[in-house]
Coordinates of C-alpha atoms in Angstrom, one line a residue:
Chain Z
M283 CA -23.8 -7.8 -15.8
T284 CA -20.6 -9.7 -14.9
A285 CA -20.6 -11.5 -18.2
V286 CA -20.5 -8.1 -20.0
R287 CA -17.5 -7.0 -17.8
E288 CA -15.5 -10.2 -18.6
L289 CA -16.3 -9.7 -22.3
G290 CA -14.8 -6.2 -22.0
I291 CA -11.6 -7.6 -20.6
L292 CA -11.4 -10.2 -23.4
I293 CA -11.9 -7.5 -26.0
A294 CA -9.2 -5.4 -24.4
L295 CA -6.9 -8.4 -24.3
A296 CA -7.6 -9.2 -28.0
V297 CA -6.8 -5.6 -29.0
V298 CA -3.5 -5.6 -27.1
V299 CA -2.5 -9.0 -28.5
V300 CA -3.4 -8.2 -32.2
V301 CA -1.7 -4.7 -32.2
T302 CA 1.4 -6.1 -30.6
A303 CA 1.5 -9.1 -33.0
V304 CA 1.3 -6.8 -36.0
V305 CA 4.3 -4.9 -34.7
N306 CA 6.2 -8.1 -33.8
P307 CA 4.9 -11.4 -35.2
L308 CA 7.1 -13.4 -32.7
F309 CA 4.7 -12.2 -30.0
L310 CA 2.2 -14.9 -31.0
S311 CA 4.7 -17.8 -31.6
G312 CA 4.3 -20.9 -29.4
Q313 CA 7.1 -19.8 -27.2
G314 CA 5.6 -16.2 -27.0
I315 CA 2.2 -17.5 -25.8
R316 CA 3.9 -19.9 -23.3
D317 CA 5.8 -16.9 -21.9
L318 CA 2.7 -14.8 -21.7
L319 CA 0.8 -17.5 -19.7
L320 CA 3.8 -18.3 -17.5
N321 CA 4.3 -14.7 -16.6
A322 CA 0.6 -14.3 -15.7
C323 CA 0.4 -17.5 -13.6
L324 CA 1.8 -16.3 -10.2
V325 CA -0.3 -13.1 -10.2
A326 CA -3.4 -15.1 -11.4
L327 CA -2.9 -17.5 -8.6
L328 CA -2.7 -14.7 -6.0
T329 CA -5.9 -13.1 -7.5
V330 CA -7.9 -16.2 -6.4
G331 CA -7.4 -15.5 -2.7
Q332 CA -7.6 -11.7 -3.2
T333 CA -10.9 -12.0 -5.1
M334 CA -12.5 -13.8 -2.2
V335 CA -11.1 -11.2 0.3
V336 CA -12.2 -8.3 -1.8
I337 CA -15.7 -9.8 -2.4
T338 CA -16.2 -9.6 1.4
R339 CA -15.3 -5.8 1.2
N340 CA -11.8 -6.4 2.7
V341 CA -8.4 -6.2 1.2
D342 CA -5.2 -8.2 1.7
L343 CA -2.1 -6.0 1.1
S344 CA 0.3 -8.6 2.6
V345 CA 0.2 -11.2 -0.2
G346 CA 3.5 -10.1 -1.8
S347 CA 5.3 -10.5 1.6
V348 CA 3.6 -13.8 2.3
L349 CA 4.8 -15.1 -1.1
G350 CA 8.3 -13.9 -0.3
L351 CA 8.5 -15.4 3.1
S352 CA 7.1 -18.7 1.9
A353 CA 9.5 -18.8 -1.0
F354 CA 12.6 -18.3 1.1
V355 CA 11.5 -20.8 3.8
T356 CA 10.7 -23.4 1.0
A357 CA 14.0 -22.9 -0.7
D358 CA 15.8 -23.1 2.6
T359 CA 14.1 -26.3 3.7
F360 CA 14.9 -28.1 0.5
A361 CA 18.3 -29.2 1.7
V362 CA 16.5 -31.0 4.6
N363 CA 13.7 -32.6 2.7
P364 CA 12.0 -31.7 -0.7
V365 CA 8.5 -32.9 0.1
L366 CA 8.6 -31.3 3.5
A367 CA 9.8 -28.0 1.9
I368 CA 6.7 -27.8 -0.3
V369 CA 4.4 -28.5 2.7
V370 CA 6.2 -26.1 4.9
G371 CA 6.0 -23.4 2.3
I372 CA 2.2 -23.7 2.1
V373 CA 1.9 -24.0 5.9
V374 CA 3.9 -20.7 6.3
G375 CA 1.4 -19.0 3.9
A376 CA -1.6 -20.5 5.9
L377 CA -0.1 -19.2 9.2
C378 CA 0.3 -15.7 7.8
G379 CA -3.3 -15.8 6.6
L380 CA -4.4 -17.0 10.0
V381 CA -2.7 -14.0 11.6
N382 CA -4.4 -11.6 9.2
G383 CA -7.7 -13.3 9.7
A384 CA -7.5 -13.3 13.4
L385 CA -6.4 -9.7 13.6
V386 CA -9.2 -8.5 11.3
G387 CA -11.8 -10.6 12.9
L388 CA -10.7 -10.1 16.5
G389 CA -9.8 -6.4 16.6
K390 CA -12.5 -5.2 14.2
V391 CA -9.8 -3.1 12.6
P392 CA -10.1 -2.4 8.9
S393 CA -8.2 -5.0 6.9
L394 CA -6.3 -2.3 5.1
V395 CA -4.5 -1.2 8.3
V396 CA -4.0 -4.7 9.5
T397 CA -2.5 -6.0 6.3
L398 CA -0.4 -2.8 5.8
G399 CA 1.1 -3.7 9.1
T400 CA 1.6 -7.4 8.4
L401 CA 3.0 -6.5 4.9
S402 CA 6.1 -5.1 6.6
V403 CA 6.1 -7.6 9.5
F404 CA 6.1 -10.7 7.2
R405 CA 8.8 -9.0 5.0
G406 CA 10.9 -8.2 8.1
L407 CA 10.6 -11.9 9.2
D408 CA 11.7 -12.9 5.6
F409 CA 14.8 -10.6 5.9
M410 CA 15.6 -11.9 9.4
W411 CA 15.4 -15.5 8.2
A412 CA 17.4 -14.9 5.0
H413 CA 20.0 -12.8 6.7
G414 CA 21.4 -11.5 3.4
R415 CA 21.7 -15.0 1.9
Q416 CA 20.6 -15.9 -1.6
I417 CA 19.7 -19.4 -2.7
N418 CA 20.4 -20.4 -6.3
A419 CA 19.1 -23.0 -8.7
A420 CA 22.3 -25.0 -8.1
N421 CA 21.0 -25.7 -4.5
L422 CA 17.7 -27.0 -5.7
P423 CA 16.9 -30.4 -7.2
D424 CA 16.1 -30.5 -11.0
G425 CA 12.8 -32.3 -10.4
F426 CA 11.5 -29.4 -8.5
L427 CA 12.7 -26.8 -10.9
A428 CA 11.0 -28.8 -13.7
L429 CA 7.7 -27.9 -11.9
G430 CA 8.3 -24.3 -12.8
S431 CA 9.5 -24.8 -16.4
G432 CA 8.3 -28.2 -17.5
S433 CA 5.1 -29.0 -19.3
V434 CA 2.8 -31.9 -20.2
F435 CA 1.3 -32.0 -23.8
G436 CA 2.8 -28.5 -24.2
I437 CA 0.9 -27.0 -21.3
P438 CA 3.2 -25.8 -18.5
Y439 CA 2.6 -27.4 -15.1
L440 CA 2.3 -23.9 -13.6
V441 CA -0.6 -23.1 -15.9
I442 CA -2.3 -26.4 -15.0
I443 CA -1.9 -25.9 -11.3
T444 CA -3.3 -22.3 -11.6
L445 CA -6.3 -23.5 -13.6
V446 CA -7.1 -26.2 -11.1
V447 CA -7.0 -23.7 -8.2
L448 CA -9.1 -21.3 -10.2
A449 CA -11.7 -24.0 -11.0
V450 CA -12.0 -25.1 -7.4
A451 CA -12.4 -21.5 -6.2
A452 CA -14.9 -20.7 -9.0
L453 CA -16.9 -23.8 -8.0
H454 CA -16.8 -22.8 -4.3
L455 CA -17.8 -19.2 -4.9
G456 CA -20.5 -20.1 -7.5
S457 CA -22.2 -23.2 -6.1
Y458 CA -21.5 -23.6 -2.4
R459 CA -23.4 -21.9 0.3
S460 CA -20.2 -20.8 2.1
G461 CA -19.1 -19.2 -1.2
R462 CA -22.4 -17.4 -1.9
E463 CA -22.4 -16.0 1.6
L464 CA -19.2 -14.1 0.8
Y465 CA -21.2 -12.0 -1.7
A466 CA -23.9 -11.4 0.8
I467 CA -21.3 -10.2 3.4
G468 CA -19.7 -7.8 0.9
S469 CA -23.0 -6.4 -0.4
N470 CA -24.2 -5.5 3.0
P471 CA -22.3 -6.6 6.1
E472 CA -25.0 -5.6 8.6
A473 CA -27.7 -7.4 6.7
A474 CA -25.5 -10.5 6.5
V475 CA -25.2 -10.5 10.3
L476 CA -29.0 -10.2 10.7
A477 CA -29.5 -13.0 8.2
G478 CA -27.5 -15.3 10.5
I479 CA -24.4 -15.6 8.3
P480 CA -21.3 -16.2 10.5
V481 CA -19.6 -13.1 9.1
G482 CA -16.6 -13.2 11.4
R483 CA -15.8 -16.8 10.6
R484 CA -16.3 -16.4 6.8
V485 CA -14.0 -13.3 6.7
F486 CA -11.4 -15.2 8.8
T487 CA -11.5 -18.1 6.3
T488 CA -11.1 -15.9 3.3
F489 CA -7.9 -14.5 4.8
L490 CA -6.7 -18.0 5.7
L491 CA -7.3 -19.1 2.1
S492 CA -5.6 -16.0 0.7
G493 CA -2.5 -16.7 2.8
T494 CA -2.5 -20.4 1.9
V495 CA -2.7 -19.6 -1.8
A496 CA 0.1 -17.0 -1.4
G497 CA 2.1 -19.8 0.3
L498 CA 1.5 -22.1 -2.7
A499 CA 2.5 -19.3 -5.0
G500 CA 5.7 -18.8 -3.0
V501 CA 6.6 -22.5 -3.5
L502 CA 5.9 -22.2 -7.2
A503 CA 7.9 -18.9 -7.4
V504 CA 11.0 -20.9 -6.2
A505 CA 10.4 -23.5 -8.8
R506 CA 9.9 -20.9 -11.6
Y507 CA 12.8 -18.6 -10.8
G508 CA 15.3 -20.9 -9.1
T509 CA 17.0 -17.9 -7.4
V510 CA 15.5 -16.7 -4.1
D511 CA 16.5 -13.9 -1.8
A512 CA 14.5 -11.9 0.7
T513 CA 13.1 -9.4 -1.8
V514 CA 11.1 -11.9 -3.9
G515 CA 7.5 -10.7 -4.5
T516 CA 8.1 -7.1 -3.3
G517 CA 5.4 -4.8 -4.5
L518 CA 3.4 -7.7 -6.0
E519 CA 0.3 -6.8 -4.0
L520 CA -0.2 -3.8 -6.3
Q521 CA -0.3 -6.0 -9.4
V522 CA -2.7 -8.4 -7.7
I523 CA -5.1 -5.8 -6.5
S524 CA -5.0 -4.1 -9.9
A525 CA -5.7 -7.4 -11.7
V526 CA -8.6 -8.1 -9.3
V527 CA -10.2 -4.7 -9.8
V528 CA -9.5 -4.5 -13.6
G529 CA -11.0 -8.0 -13.7
G530 CA -14.3 -6.6 -12.6
V531 CA -14.3 -7.5 -8.9
A532 CA -16.0 -4.6 -7.2
I533 CA -13.6 -2.9 -4.7
F534 CA -16.8 -2.1 -2.6
G535 CA -17.4 -5.8 -2.2
G536 CA -20.3 -8.0 -3.2
S537 CA -19.5 -8.9 -6.8
G538 CA -16.9 -10.3 -9.1
T539 CA -15.6 -13.7 -10.2
V540 CA -12.2 -15.4 -10.0
A541 CA -12.3 -16.0 -13.8
G542 CA -12.6 -12.2 -14.4
A543 CA -9.8 -11.6 -11.9
A544 CA -7.5 -14.1 -13.6
L545 CA -8.3 -12.5 -17.0
G546 CA -7.4 -9.2 -15.4
A547 CA -4.0 -10.7 -14.4
L548 CA -3.5 -12.0 -17.9
L549 CA -4.4 -8.6 -19.4
L550 CA -2.0 -6.7 -17.2
S551 CA 0.9 -9.0 -17.8
T552 CA 0.2 -9.1 -21.5
I553 CA 0.3 -5.2 -21.5
G554 CA 3.6 -5.5 -19.7
S555 CA 5.1 -7.9 -22.3
A556 CA 3.5 -5.9 -25.2
L557 CA 5.2 -2.7 -23.9
E558 CA 8.5 -4.5 -24.1
V559 CA 7.9 -5.9 -27.5
V560 CA 7.0 -2.5 -29.1
H561 CA 10.0 -1.0 -27.3
I562 CA 8.2 1.4 -25.0
A563 CA 10.3 1.7 -22.0
Q564 CA 9.5 -0.6 -19.0
F565 CA 9.1 2.6 -17.0
W566 CA 5.6 3.2 -18.4
Q567 CA 4.4 -0.1 -17.0
Q568 CA 3.7 1.0 -13.5
A569 CA 2.1 4.2 -14.5
I570 CA -0.2 2.4 -16.9
T571 CA -1.1 -0.2 -14.2
G572 CA -2.0 2.7 -11.8
A573 CA -4.0 4.5 -14.4
L574 CA -5.9 1.3 -15.3
L575 CA -6.6 0.6 -11.7
I576 CA -8.1 4.1 -11.2
A577 CA -10.1 3.8 -14.4
A578 CA -11.4 0.4 -13.4
I579 CA -12.5 1.7 -10.0
A580 CA -14.3 4.7 -11.6
L581 CA -16.0 2.4 -14.2
D582 CA -17.0 0.0 -11.4
R583 CA -18.5 2.9 -9.5
S584 CA -20.5 4.3 -12.4
V585 CA -21.8 0.8 -13.3
A586 CA -22.9 0.3 -9.7
L587 CA -24.6 3.7 -9.6
R588 CA -26.4 3.0 -12.9
V589 CA -27.6 -0.5 -11.7
A590 CA -28.9 1.0 -8.5
A591 CA -30.7 3.8 -10.4
R592 CA -32.3 1.2 -12.7
L593 CA -33.4 -1.0 -9.8
R594 CA -35.0 2.0 -8.1
R595 CA -36.9 2.9 -11.3
Q596 CA -38.1 -0.8 -11.6
S597 CA -39.3 -1.0 -8.1
R598 CA -41.1 2.2 -8.5
G599 CA -42.7 0.8 -11.7
V600 CA -43.8 -2.3 -9.8
S601 CA -45.4 -0.5 -6.9
A602 CA -47.3 1.9 -9.3
Chain P
M120 CA -6.5 10.8 36.7
K121 CA -8.0 11.0 33.2
G122 CA -5.5 13.6 32.3
L123 CA -2.6 11.3 33.3
L124 CA -4.0 8.4 31.3
R125 CA -4.1 10.4 28.1
W126 CA -2.4 8.8 25.1
E127 CA 0.0 11.7 24.9
S128 CA 1.3 10.8 28.4
V129 CA 1.9 7.3 27.2
L130 CA 3.8 8.7 24.2
F131 CA 6.0 10.9 26.5
V132 CA 7.0 7.8 28.5
L133 CA 7.7 5.9 25.3
L134 CA 9.8 8.9 24.1
A135 CA 11.8 8.9 27.3
L136 CA 12.3 5.2 27.1
V137 CA 13.5 5.4 23.5
A138 CA 16.0 8.1 24.5
V139 CA 17.4 6.2 27.4
V140 CA 17.5 2.8 25.8
G141 CA 18.7 4.3 22.6
S142 CA 21.6 6.1 24.2
A143 CA 22.5 3.1 26.2
A144 CA 22.5 0.9 23.2
T145 CA 24.6 3.3 21.1
G146 CA 27.1 4.1 23.8
G147 CA 25.9 7.6 24.5
S148 CA 26.2 9.1 21.0
F149 CA 22.4 9.2 20.8
L150 CA 21.8 12.1 23.2
T151 CA 24.6 14.4 22.0
G152 CA 24.0 17.4 19.8
R153 CA 25.3 15.5 16.8
G154 CA 23.0 12.5 17.6
A155 CA 19.9 14.7 18.0
F156 CA 20.8 16.4 14.8
N157 CA 20.9 13.1 13.0
V158 CA 17.6 11.9 14.5
G159 CA 16.0 15.2 13.6
S160 CA 17.2 15.2 10.0
D161 CA 16.1 11.6 9.5
L162 CA 12.6 11.9 10.8
A163 CA 11.8 15.4 9.3
V164 CA 10.7 14.0 5.9
M165 CA 8.3 11.6 7.5
A166 CA 7.1 14.1 10.1
L167 CA 6.4 16.7 7.5
I168 CA 4.0 14.5 5.6
A169 CA 2.4 13.3 8.8
M170 CA 1.0 16.8 9.5
P171 CA -1.5 17.1 6.6
L172 CA -2.1 13.3 6.6
T173 CA -3.3 13.7 10.2
L174 CA -6.1 16.0 9.0
V175 CA -7.0 13.6 6.2
I176 CA -7.3 10.6 8.6
V177 CA -9.2 12.7 11.1
A178 CA -11.7 13.3 8.3
A179 CA -11.9 9.5 7.9
E180 CA -10.1 9.3 4.6
I181 CA -6.6 8.1 3.8
D182 CA -3.8 9.0 1.3
L183 CA -1.5 6.1 0.5
S184 CA 0.1 7.9 -2.5
V185 CA 2.2 10.4 -0.4
A186 CA 5.5 8.5 -0.8
S187 CA 4.9 8.3 -4.6
V188 CA 4.3 12.1 -4.8
L189 CA 7.6 12.4 -2.9
G190 CA 9.3 10.2 -5.5
L191 CA 7.7 12.1 -8.4
S192 CA 8.8 15.4 -6.9
S193 CA 12.4 14.1 -6.5
A194 CA 12.4 12.8 -10.1
L195 CA 11.1 16.1 -11.5
I196 CA 13.9 18.0 -9.6
G197 CA 16.5 15.8 -11.3
A198 CA 15.0 15.9 -14.7
L199 CA 14.4 19.7 -14.7
W200 CA 17.9 20.3 -13.3
N201 CA 19.3 18.2 -16.2
A202 CA 17.3 20.3 -18.6
G203 CA 19.0 23.4 -17.2
W204 CA 16.3 25.0 -15.1
P205 CA 17.5 27.0 -12.1
L206 CA 16.5 25.6 -8.7
E207 CA 14.6 28.8 -7.9
A208 CA 12.2 27.9 -10.6
I209 CA 12.2 24.1 -10.0
L210 CA 11.3 24.1 -6.4
P211 CA 8.0 26.1 -6.6
F212 CA 7.1 24.2 -9.7
V213 CA 7.5 20.9 -8.0
I214 CA 5.2 21.9 -5.1
V215 CA 2.6 22.9 -7.7
V216 CA 2.8 19.5 -9.3
G217 CA 2.4 17.9 -5.8
A218 CA -0.7 20.0 -5.3
V219 CA -2.0 18.8 -8.6
C220 CA -1.4 15.2 -7.7
G221 CA -3.4 15.8 -4.5
A222 CA -6.1 17.6 -6.5
I223 CA -6.4 14.5 -8.7
N224 CA -6.9 12.3 -5.6
G225 CA -9.3 14.8 -4.2
F226 CA -11.3 15.0 -7.4
L227 CA -11.6 11.2 -7.7
V228 CA -12.7 11.0 -4.0
T229 CA -15.1 13.9 -3.8
K230 CA -16.5 14.3 -7.3
L231 CA -16.7 10.6 -8.3
G232 CA -17.4 9.4 -4.7
L233 CA -14.7 6.7 -4.9
P234 CA -13.1 5.4 -1.7
S235 CA -9.9 7.1 -0.9
L236 CA -8.2 3.8 -0.1
A237 CA -8.8 2.4 -3.6
V238 CA -8.0 5.7 -5.3
T239 CA -4.7 6.2 -3.6
I240 CA -3.6 2.6 -4.1
G241 CA -4.1 3.4 -7.8
S242 CA -2.4 6.8 -7.7
L243 CA 0.4 5.3 -5.6
A244 CA 1.3 3.2 -8.7
L245 CA 0.5 6.0 -11.1
Y246 CA 2.7 8.7 -9.5
R247 CA 5.6 6.3 -8.9
G248 CA 5.3 5.2 -12.5
L249 CA 5.4 8.8 -13.7
A250 CA 8.4 9.4 -11.6
F251 CA 10.2 6.6 -13.5
V252 CA 8.9 7.9 -16.8
V253 CA 10.3 11.4 -16.0
L254 CA 13.8 10.3 -14.8
G255 CA 14.2 6.6 -15.6
D256 CA 16.6 4.9 -13.3
Q257 CA 19.3 7.6 -13.3
A258 CA 20.4 9.5 -10.2
V259 CA 21.0 13.2 -10.4
A260 CA 23.4 14.4 -7.8
D261 CA 25.3 17.5 -9.0
F262 CA 23.3 20.1 -7.0
P263 CA 25.1 23.2 -5.8
E264 CA 26.4 22.9 -2.2
S265 CA 24.6 26.1 -1.1
Y266 CA 21.3 24.1 -1.5
T267 CA 22.3 20.7 -0.2
Q268 CA 23.6 22.4 2.9
F269 CA 20.0 22.9 3.8
G270 CA 19.7 19.1 4.4
T271 CA 23.1 18.4 5.8
N272 CA 24.1 21.3 8.0
P273 CA 22.4 22.6 11.2
V274 CA 21.3 26.2 11.7
P275 CA 24.5 28.1 12.5
G276 CA 25.3 28.0 16.2
T277 CA 22.9 25.3 17.1
W278 CA 22.2 21.6 16.4
I279 CA 18.8 22.2 14.9
P280 CA 18.6 20.8 11.3
Y281 CA 16.9 23.2 8.8
P282 CA 14.3 20.5 7.9
I283 CA 13.2 20.4 11.6
L284 CA 12.8 24.1 11.5
L285 CA 10.6 23.7 8.5
F286 CA 8.7 21.0 10.3
A287 CA 8.2 23.2 13.3
V288 CA 6.6 25.9 11.1
L289 CA 4.3 23.3 9.5
A290 CA 3.4 21.7 12.8
V291 CA 2.3 25.1 14.1
V292 CA 0.3 25.9 11.0
F293 CA -1.5 22.5 10.9
G294 CA -1.9 22.5 14.6
L295 CA -3.7 25.8 14.5
L296 CA -5.6 24.8 11.4
L297 CA -6.9 21.6 13.1
H298 CA -7.4 22.8 16.7
A299 CA -8.2 26.5 16.5
T300 CA -10.3 27.2 13.4
T301 CA -13.8 26.5 12.2
F302 CA -12.1 24.6 9.3
G303 CA -10.5 22.2 11.9
R304 CA -13.8 21.7 13.7
A305 CA -15.5 20.9 10.4
V306 CA -12.7 18.3 9.8
F307 CA -13.5 16.6 13.1
A308 CA -17.2 16.8 12.4
I309 CA -16.8 15.1 9.0
G310 CA -14.7 12.3 10.6
A311 CA -17.2 11.7 13.4
N312 CA -20.3 11.6 11.2
E313 CA -20.1 12.7 7.6
E314 CA -23.9 12.6 7.1
A315 CA -24.5 14.8 10.1
A316 CA -21.8 17.2 9.1
R317 CA -23.4 17.6 5.6
F318 CA -26.8 18.3 7.1
S319 CA -25.4 20.9 9.4
G320 CA -24.2 22.9 6.4
I321 CA -20.5 21.9 6.4
R322 CA -19.2 21.8 2.8
V323 CA -17.8 18.2 3.2
K324 CA -16.6 17.8 -0.4
R325 CA -14.8 21.0 -0.6
I326 CA -13.0 20.5 2.7
K327 CA -11.9 17.0 1.8
F328 CA -10.7 18.3 -1.6
I329 CA -8.6 21.0 0.2
L330 CA -7.1 18.3 2.5
F331 CA -5.9 16.2 -0.4
V332 CA -4.4 19.2 -2.2
L333 CA -2.5 20.2 1.0
T334 CA -1.3 16.6 1.5
G335 CA 0.0 16.5 -2.1
A336 CA 1.8 19.9 -1.8
V337 CA 3.4 18.9 1.5
A338 CA 4.5 15.5 0.1
A339 CA 6.2 17.3 -2.8
L340 CA 7.9 19.7 -0.3
A341 CA 9.1 16.6 1.6
G342 CA 10.4 15.4 -1.7
I343 CA 12.5 18.5 -2.0
V344 CA 13.8 18.1 1.5
Y345 CA 14.6 14.4 0.8
T346 CA 16.4 15.2 -2.4
L347 CA 18.6 18.0 -0.9
R348 CA 19.4 16.1 2.2
F349 CA 20.8 13.1 0.3
A350 CA 21.9 15.3 -2.6
S351 CA 20.4 12.7 -4.9
A352 CA 17.3 12.9 -7.1
R353 CA 15.9 9.5 -7.9
A354 CA 12.6 8.1 -9.0
D355 CA 12.6 5.5 -6.2
N356 CA 13.3 7.9 -3.4
G357 CA 11.0 7.3 -0.4
T358 CA 9.6 4.0 -1.7
G359 CA 7.4 2.5 1.1
L360 CA 7.5 5.6 3.3
E361 CA 3.7 5.7 3.3
L362 CA 3.8 2.9 5.9
E363 CA 5.9 4.9 8.3
V364 CA 3.8 8.0 7.9
V365 CA 0.5 6.2 8.5
T366 CA 2.1 4.5 11.5
A367 CA 3.2 7.8 13.0
V368 CA -0.3 9.2 12.6
L369 CA -2.1 6.2 14.1
L370 CA 0.6 5.8 16.9
G371 CA -0.1 9.5 17.6
G372 CA -3.6 8.5 18.7
V373 CA -5.5 9.5 15.6
S374 CA -8.4 7.1 15.1
I375 CA -8.4 5.2 11.7
F376 CA -12.2 5.6 11.8
G377 CA -11.9 9.4 11.8
G378 CA -13.1 12.1 14.2
R379 CA -10.4 11.8 16.8
G380 CA -6.8 12.8 17.2
T381 CA -4.4 15.7 17.9
I382 CA -1.4 17.2 16.1
G383 CA 0.5 17.1 19.4
G384 CA 0.1 13.4 19.6
V385 CA 1.3 12.9 16.1
I386 CA 4.4 15.1 16.7
L387 CA 5.3 13.0 19.8
A388 CA 4.7 9.8 17.8
A389 CA 6.9 11.0 15.0
L390 CA 9.7 11.7 17.5
V391 CA 9.2 8.2 19.1
L392 CA 9.2 6.5 15.7
G393 CA 12.1 8.5 14.3
G394 CA 14.2 8.1 17.5
L395 CA 13.5 4.3 17.5
T396 CA 14.4 4.0 13.9
D397 CA 17.7 5.8 14.4
A398 CA 18.6 3.9 17.6
L399 CA 18.0 0.6 15.7
I400 CA 20.1 1.7 12.7
L401 CA 22.9 3.1 14.9
D402 CA 22.8 -0.3 16.6
D403 CA 23.6 -1.9 13.3
I404 CA 20.2 -3.5 13.0
A405 CA 19.1 -4.0 9.4
T406 CA 16.6 -1.5 8.0
E407 CA 14.3 -4.4 7.2
V408 CA 14.1 -5.3 10.8
V409 CA 13.3 -1.6 11.5
K410 CA 10.4 -2.1 9.0
L411 CA 9.3 -5.1 11.0
V412 CA 9.3 -3.1 14.2
T413 CA 7.3 -0.3 12.4
G414 CA 4.8 -2.8 11.3
I415 CA 4.3 -4.2 14.8
L416 CA 4.0 -0.7 16.2
L417 CA 1.3 0.1 13.6
L418 CA -0.6 -3.0 14.6
A419 CA -0.1 -2.2 18.3
S420 CA -1.3 1.3 17.8
V421 CA -4.6 0.3 16.2
F422 CA -5.2 -2.4 18.7
A423 CA -4.3 -0.4 21.8
P424 CA -7.6 1.6 21.8
A425 CA -9.7 -1.6 21.4
V426 CA -7.8 -3.3 24.2
T427 CA -7.9 -0.3 26.6
K428 CA -11.6 0.0 25.9
R429 CA -12.1 -3.6 26.9
L430 CA -10.0 -3.2 30.0
T431 CA -11.7 0.0 31.2
R432 CA -15.2 -1.2 30.3
G433 CA -17.6 -0.7 33.2
T434 CA -15.5 1.9 34.9
P435 CA -16.8 5.3 33.8

């Protein structure tokens, strides 16, 4: 079932790319493809953590704020020590994830409300820390900025890092017990508890991972853009959740893959670039993202209902 | 004793605290007629939307698209005004569009059975996107003064802002609807146990649909108030306001799990939140720090019931 869903995204992606390339051949030049991949990277990275969270039937709305906070703290620490800055950026993300995980696990409050709250708390901390300042590329070492723009054998570092994180997460979700248990939790939380799965601890860990990955993305955002102020990553959570859902991760939990989610991120950012290339105003982008998100949720629901109906028919056939 | 410990009493104390600390921090300007006028005008938009949203959350659903409907409504006012429509035609039209936005949410939630959280995250992006499609990034500001006075002047002879008058009317309407009609009892029943409500003959889907339509229409009305108050129609008006509205509703003692809450509590919470926001802004504290405080309040208001439950466990 999942394979079919990912095939669908690939076809959609191919259609968008071909149509756009016909209108403007530069779209498929070496530089054009590089830009496409680079633009998708940060969102694709964020979908890794979000996928795990959504599989457990939760959601993390705070990722954009975590990325922003981590980005500013990283840029600010650079003057002191570059290596320390990268570590601190990731640790800041992990701490944010820890807070989310603890609140969701401890208070038994829906993650939506918790992360809606921490979305503005983390952003507020970001503003307090930044205090109206902006940090520019001139304040950052070239070696670090190369991390965001450089490449090896023509493949940008950013793409390599994203692929590595994706591969590790895919392996964890697909082949490790702690990963498989996330699907069990999302499919049926009560049954998962009865089956002896440490639900609270697993959910806590997914939020911790989501925050850590957002912290890493914050560090990389500094390297990529060079300029950092307190607004970096504002509204990004919407793109990430859209990518995850468009990528076939069920918003009701229990199914989906990080590869599908990453493809979803690539599709959305490609549509964004394509709109620019064919000179449709940027203003349509958000509306299309929203419409795609609603369509994906509706599709997801109808597929789930159909599968459930088929399973019912089959089980009836077996018993008869 | 139980009456004294009601959440509304806690909110009253909080409100008094905000008034005293606020006026101390702002050198007294807070408690003057002018100060109250400002507080009232600023919180009216958020408080308006909080009324129908209270019913939605009592019914155990949520609508995160309200601020986007506000933005779309504002953008439409600007675009239609540019196109030469008279305001008498624009304003009712905008409210109808808001109701349609709500109906789309309601359709997706009730007919397709999708979770309202996921649906309204999607329509949050969709409606805000449409707002930009309609008006782009321009700002339309050349509205006649006779209309913008509605948002900037008090009712003659008093310090009551017109938007607060509008809010008072809506508060009474929604208060009666929730607490004094069979419709309201059905909303509570749905939130407490949807399955049981359905089996007892309550038309769950239709009621939820109506709630989403009402929320959309009121969000558009709030867009009108917002646009006239600041005499500026923009596609990004009210961005992020959904956080404040949801916070007001939950701080007002409405359970995020549905089935519990009062309009009175939400009104008090809106006053506390609005007063606090104004006090912080008057005190030259950045709006982003105000958001931080709002976020902490939201977290506190959802954790307070869990904590008080634990504290009072064992004592009937």
